[in-house]
mmCIF file of C-alpha atoms in Angstrom:
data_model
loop_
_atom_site.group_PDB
_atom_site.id
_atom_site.type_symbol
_atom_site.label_atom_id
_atom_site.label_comp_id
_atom_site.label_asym_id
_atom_site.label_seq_id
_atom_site.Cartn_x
_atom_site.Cartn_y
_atom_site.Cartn_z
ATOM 1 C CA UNK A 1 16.333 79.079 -132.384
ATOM 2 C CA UNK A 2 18.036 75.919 -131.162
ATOM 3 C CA UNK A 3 20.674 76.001 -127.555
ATOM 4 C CA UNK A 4 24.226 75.338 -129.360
ATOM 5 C CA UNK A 5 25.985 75.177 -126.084
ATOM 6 C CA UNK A 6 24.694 75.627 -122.538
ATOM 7 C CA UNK A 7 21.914 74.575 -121.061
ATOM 8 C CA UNK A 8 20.375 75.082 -117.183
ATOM 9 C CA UNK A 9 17.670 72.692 -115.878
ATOM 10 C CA UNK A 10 15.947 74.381 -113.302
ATOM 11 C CA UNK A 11 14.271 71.994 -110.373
ATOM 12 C CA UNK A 12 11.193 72.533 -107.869
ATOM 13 C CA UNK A 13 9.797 70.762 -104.810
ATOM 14 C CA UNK A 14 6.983 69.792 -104.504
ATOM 15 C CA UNK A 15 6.864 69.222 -100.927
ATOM 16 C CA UNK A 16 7.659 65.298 -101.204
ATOM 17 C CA UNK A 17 10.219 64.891 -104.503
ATOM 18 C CA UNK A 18 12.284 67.169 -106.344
ATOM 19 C CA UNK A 19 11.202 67.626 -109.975
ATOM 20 C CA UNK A 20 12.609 69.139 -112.732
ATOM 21 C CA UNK A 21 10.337 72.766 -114.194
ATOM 22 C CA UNK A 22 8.522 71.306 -116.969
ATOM 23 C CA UNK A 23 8.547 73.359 -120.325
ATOM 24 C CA UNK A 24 6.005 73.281 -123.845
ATOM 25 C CA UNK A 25 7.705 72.416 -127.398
ATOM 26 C CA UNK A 26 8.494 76.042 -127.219
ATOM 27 C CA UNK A 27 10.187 76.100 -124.128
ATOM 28 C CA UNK A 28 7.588 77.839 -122.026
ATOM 29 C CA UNK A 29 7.225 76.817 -118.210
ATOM 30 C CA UNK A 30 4.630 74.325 -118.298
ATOM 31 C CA UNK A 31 2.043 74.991 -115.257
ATOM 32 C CA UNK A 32 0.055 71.926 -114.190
ATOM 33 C CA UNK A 33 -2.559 71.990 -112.208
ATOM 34 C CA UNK A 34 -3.085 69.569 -109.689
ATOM 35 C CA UNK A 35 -6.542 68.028 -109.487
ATOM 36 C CA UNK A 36 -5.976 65.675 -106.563
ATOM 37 C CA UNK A 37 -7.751 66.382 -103.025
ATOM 38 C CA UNK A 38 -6.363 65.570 -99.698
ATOM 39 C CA UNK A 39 -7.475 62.246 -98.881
ATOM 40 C CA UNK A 40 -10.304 62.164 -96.384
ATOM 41 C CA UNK A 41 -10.345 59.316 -93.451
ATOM 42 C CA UNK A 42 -13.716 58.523 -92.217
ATOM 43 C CA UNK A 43 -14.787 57.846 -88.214
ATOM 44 C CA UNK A 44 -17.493 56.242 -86.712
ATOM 45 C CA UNK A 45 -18.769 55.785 -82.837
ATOM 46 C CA UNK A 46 -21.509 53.650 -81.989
ATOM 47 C CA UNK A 47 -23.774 53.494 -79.278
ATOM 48 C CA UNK A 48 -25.854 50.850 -79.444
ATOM 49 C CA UNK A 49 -28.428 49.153 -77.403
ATOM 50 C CA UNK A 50 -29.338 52.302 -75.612
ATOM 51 C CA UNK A 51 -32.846 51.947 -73.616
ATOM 52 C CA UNK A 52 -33.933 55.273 -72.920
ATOM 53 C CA UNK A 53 -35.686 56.625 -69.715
ATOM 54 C CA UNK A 54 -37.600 59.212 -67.753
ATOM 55 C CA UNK A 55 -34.104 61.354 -67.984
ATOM 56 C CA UNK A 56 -31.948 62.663 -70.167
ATOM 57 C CA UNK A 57 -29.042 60.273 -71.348
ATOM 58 C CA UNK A 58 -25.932 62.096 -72.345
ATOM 59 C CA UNK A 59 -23.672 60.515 -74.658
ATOM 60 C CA UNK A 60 -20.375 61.390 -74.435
ATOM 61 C CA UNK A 61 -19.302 63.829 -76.673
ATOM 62 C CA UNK A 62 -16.852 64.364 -79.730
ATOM 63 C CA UNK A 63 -14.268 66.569 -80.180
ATOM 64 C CA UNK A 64 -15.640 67.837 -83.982
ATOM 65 C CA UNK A 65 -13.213 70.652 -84.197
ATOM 66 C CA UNK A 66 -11.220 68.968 -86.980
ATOM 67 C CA UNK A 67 -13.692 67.435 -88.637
ATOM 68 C CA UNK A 68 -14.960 68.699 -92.049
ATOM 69 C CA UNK A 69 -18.710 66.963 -92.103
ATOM 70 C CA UNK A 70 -20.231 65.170 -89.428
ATOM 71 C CA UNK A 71 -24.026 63.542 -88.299
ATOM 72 C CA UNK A 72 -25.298 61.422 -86.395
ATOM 73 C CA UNK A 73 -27.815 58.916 -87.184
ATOM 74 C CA UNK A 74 -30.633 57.852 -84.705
ATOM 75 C CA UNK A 75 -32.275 54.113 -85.016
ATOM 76 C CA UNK A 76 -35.770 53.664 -82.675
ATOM 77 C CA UNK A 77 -35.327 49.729 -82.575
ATOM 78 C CA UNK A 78 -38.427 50.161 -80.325
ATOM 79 C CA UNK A 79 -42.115 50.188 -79.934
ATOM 80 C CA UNK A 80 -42.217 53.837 -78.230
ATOM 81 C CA UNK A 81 -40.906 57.373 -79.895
ATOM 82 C CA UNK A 82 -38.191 58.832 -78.601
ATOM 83 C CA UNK A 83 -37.200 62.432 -78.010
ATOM 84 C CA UNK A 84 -33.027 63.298 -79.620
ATOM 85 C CA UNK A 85 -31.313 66.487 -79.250
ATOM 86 C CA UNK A 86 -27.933 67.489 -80.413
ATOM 87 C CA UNK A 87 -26.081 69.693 -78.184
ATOM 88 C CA UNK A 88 -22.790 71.857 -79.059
ATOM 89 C CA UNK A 89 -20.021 72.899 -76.484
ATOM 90 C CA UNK A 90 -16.689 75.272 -76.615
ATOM 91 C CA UNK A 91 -15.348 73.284 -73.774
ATOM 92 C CA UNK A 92 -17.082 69.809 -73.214
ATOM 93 C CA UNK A 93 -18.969 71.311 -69.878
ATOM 94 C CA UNK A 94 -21.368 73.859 -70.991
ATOM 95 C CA UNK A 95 -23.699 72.830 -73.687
ATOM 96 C CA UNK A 96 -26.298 74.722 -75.613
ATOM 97 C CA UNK A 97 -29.598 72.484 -77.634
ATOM 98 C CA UNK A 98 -28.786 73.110 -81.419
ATOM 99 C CA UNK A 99 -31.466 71.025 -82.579
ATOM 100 C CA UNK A 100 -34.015 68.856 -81.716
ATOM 101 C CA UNK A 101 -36.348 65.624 -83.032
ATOM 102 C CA UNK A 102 -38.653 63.208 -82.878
ATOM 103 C CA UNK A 103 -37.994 59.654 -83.736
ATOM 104 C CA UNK A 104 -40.983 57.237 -83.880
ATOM 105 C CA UNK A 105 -41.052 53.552 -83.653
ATOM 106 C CA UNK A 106 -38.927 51.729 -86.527
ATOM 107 C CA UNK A 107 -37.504 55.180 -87.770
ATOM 108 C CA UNK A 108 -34.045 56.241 -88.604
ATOM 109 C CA UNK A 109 -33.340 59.457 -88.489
ATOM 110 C CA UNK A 110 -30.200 61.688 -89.706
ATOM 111 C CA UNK A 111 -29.082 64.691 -87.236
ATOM 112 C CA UNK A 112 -26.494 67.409 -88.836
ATOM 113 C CA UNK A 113 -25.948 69.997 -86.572
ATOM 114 C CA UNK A 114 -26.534 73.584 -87.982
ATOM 115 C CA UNK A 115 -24.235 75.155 -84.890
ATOM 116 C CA UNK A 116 -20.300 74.822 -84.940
ATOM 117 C CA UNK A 117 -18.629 74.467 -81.625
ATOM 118 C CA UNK A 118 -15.617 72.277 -80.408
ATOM 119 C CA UNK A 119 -17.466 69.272 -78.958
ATOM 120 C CA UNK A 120 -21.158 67.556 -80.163
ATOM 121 C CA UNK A 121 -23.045 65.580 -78.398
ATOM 122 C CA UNK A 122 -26.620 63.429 -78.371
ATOM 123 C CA UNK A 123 -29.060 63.538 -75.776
ATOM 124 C CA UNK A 124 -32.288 61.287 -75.502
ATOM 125 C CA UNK A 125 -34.899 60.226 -73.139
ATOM 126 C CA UNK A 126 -38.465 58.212 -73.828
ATOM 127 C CA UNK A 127 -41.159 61.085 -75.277
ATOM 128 C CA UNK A 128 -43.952 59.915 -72.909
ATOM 129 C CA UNK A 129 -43.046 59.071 -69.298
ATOM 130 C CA UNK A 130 -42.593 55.233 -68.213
ATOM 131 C CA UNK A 131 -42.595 54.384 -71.825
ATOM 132 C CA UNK A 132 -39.020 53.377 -72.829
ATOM 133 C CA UNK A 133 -37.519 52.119 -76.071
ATOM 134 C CA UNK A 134 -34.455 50.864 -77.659
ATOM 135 C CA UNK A 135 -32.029 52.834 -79.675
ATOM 136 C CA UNK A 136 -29.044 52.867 -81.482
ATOM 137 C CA UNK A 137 -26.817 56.066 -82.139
ATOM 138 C CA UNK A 138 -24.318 56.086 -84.955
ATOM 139 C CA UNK A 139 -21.391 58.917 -85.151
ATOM 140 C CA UNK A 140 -19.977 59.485 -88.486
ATOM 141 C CA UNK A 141 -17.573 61.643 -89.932
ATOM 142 C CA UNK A 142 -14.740 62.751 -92.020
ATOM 143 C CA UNK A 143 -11.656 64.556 -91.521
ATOM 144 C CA UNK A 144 -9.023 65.566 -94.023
ATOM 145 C CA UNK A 145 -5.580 63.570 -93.615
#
């Protein structure tokens, strides 16, 4: 069957352009799946030259709410281990210790949290008292858009 007279061309938006309805050879709407992903942007904070202590050193913490992976990475530059925890918070006051580790002398070592809350956080001091050592904290992450 072949359209002697009229015709209609029906158009859609696709939320940036409007496109004309696509059709087959036998004039069937033509559905096309998309197989493109939102682009992803990719963060990084770095603390670096960090000698550790006695104490507890908080690092400051980052808003992870909108962020779809995240870890940290932990680099003992130094001689002496070093005690890490990563801490989660609903409101950038009150934390609570979702994990923590050891890193040794010359180590790296990669932290993914295993709790979701707003803000993340590191925390580290020296394992053995009036031992310090050097380290380096790396932030990473990606966020859609």
């Amino acid at each position: 069957m072949k359209a002697k007279r009229d015709g209609i061309q029906i158009f859609g938006f696709d939320g940036k352009h409007v496109r004309p309805i696509r059709t087959d050879a036998e004039g069937r709407v033509k559905v096309v799946q998309s197989s493109s992903f939102p682009a992803r942007k990719f963060h990084e904070k770095k603390f670096l030259g960090i000698f550790t202590q006695d104490d507890w050193i908080l690092l400051k913490p980052q808003n992870t709410s909108r962020q779809v992976t995240y870890s940290y990475a932990i680099v003992n530059r130094g001689h002496n281990p070093v005690i890490v925890k990563v801490e989660v918070s609903p409101n950038s006051l009150d934390f609570a210790i979702d994990r923590e580790e050891e890193v040794i002398s010359d180590e790296t070592v990669v932290i993914v949290p295993t709790r979701f809350l707003r803000y993340t956080r590191i925390s580290l001091r020296s394992k053995e008292p009036g031992k310090p050592t050097l380290v380096d904290v790396y932030f990473q992450s990606q966020s859609i858009g």
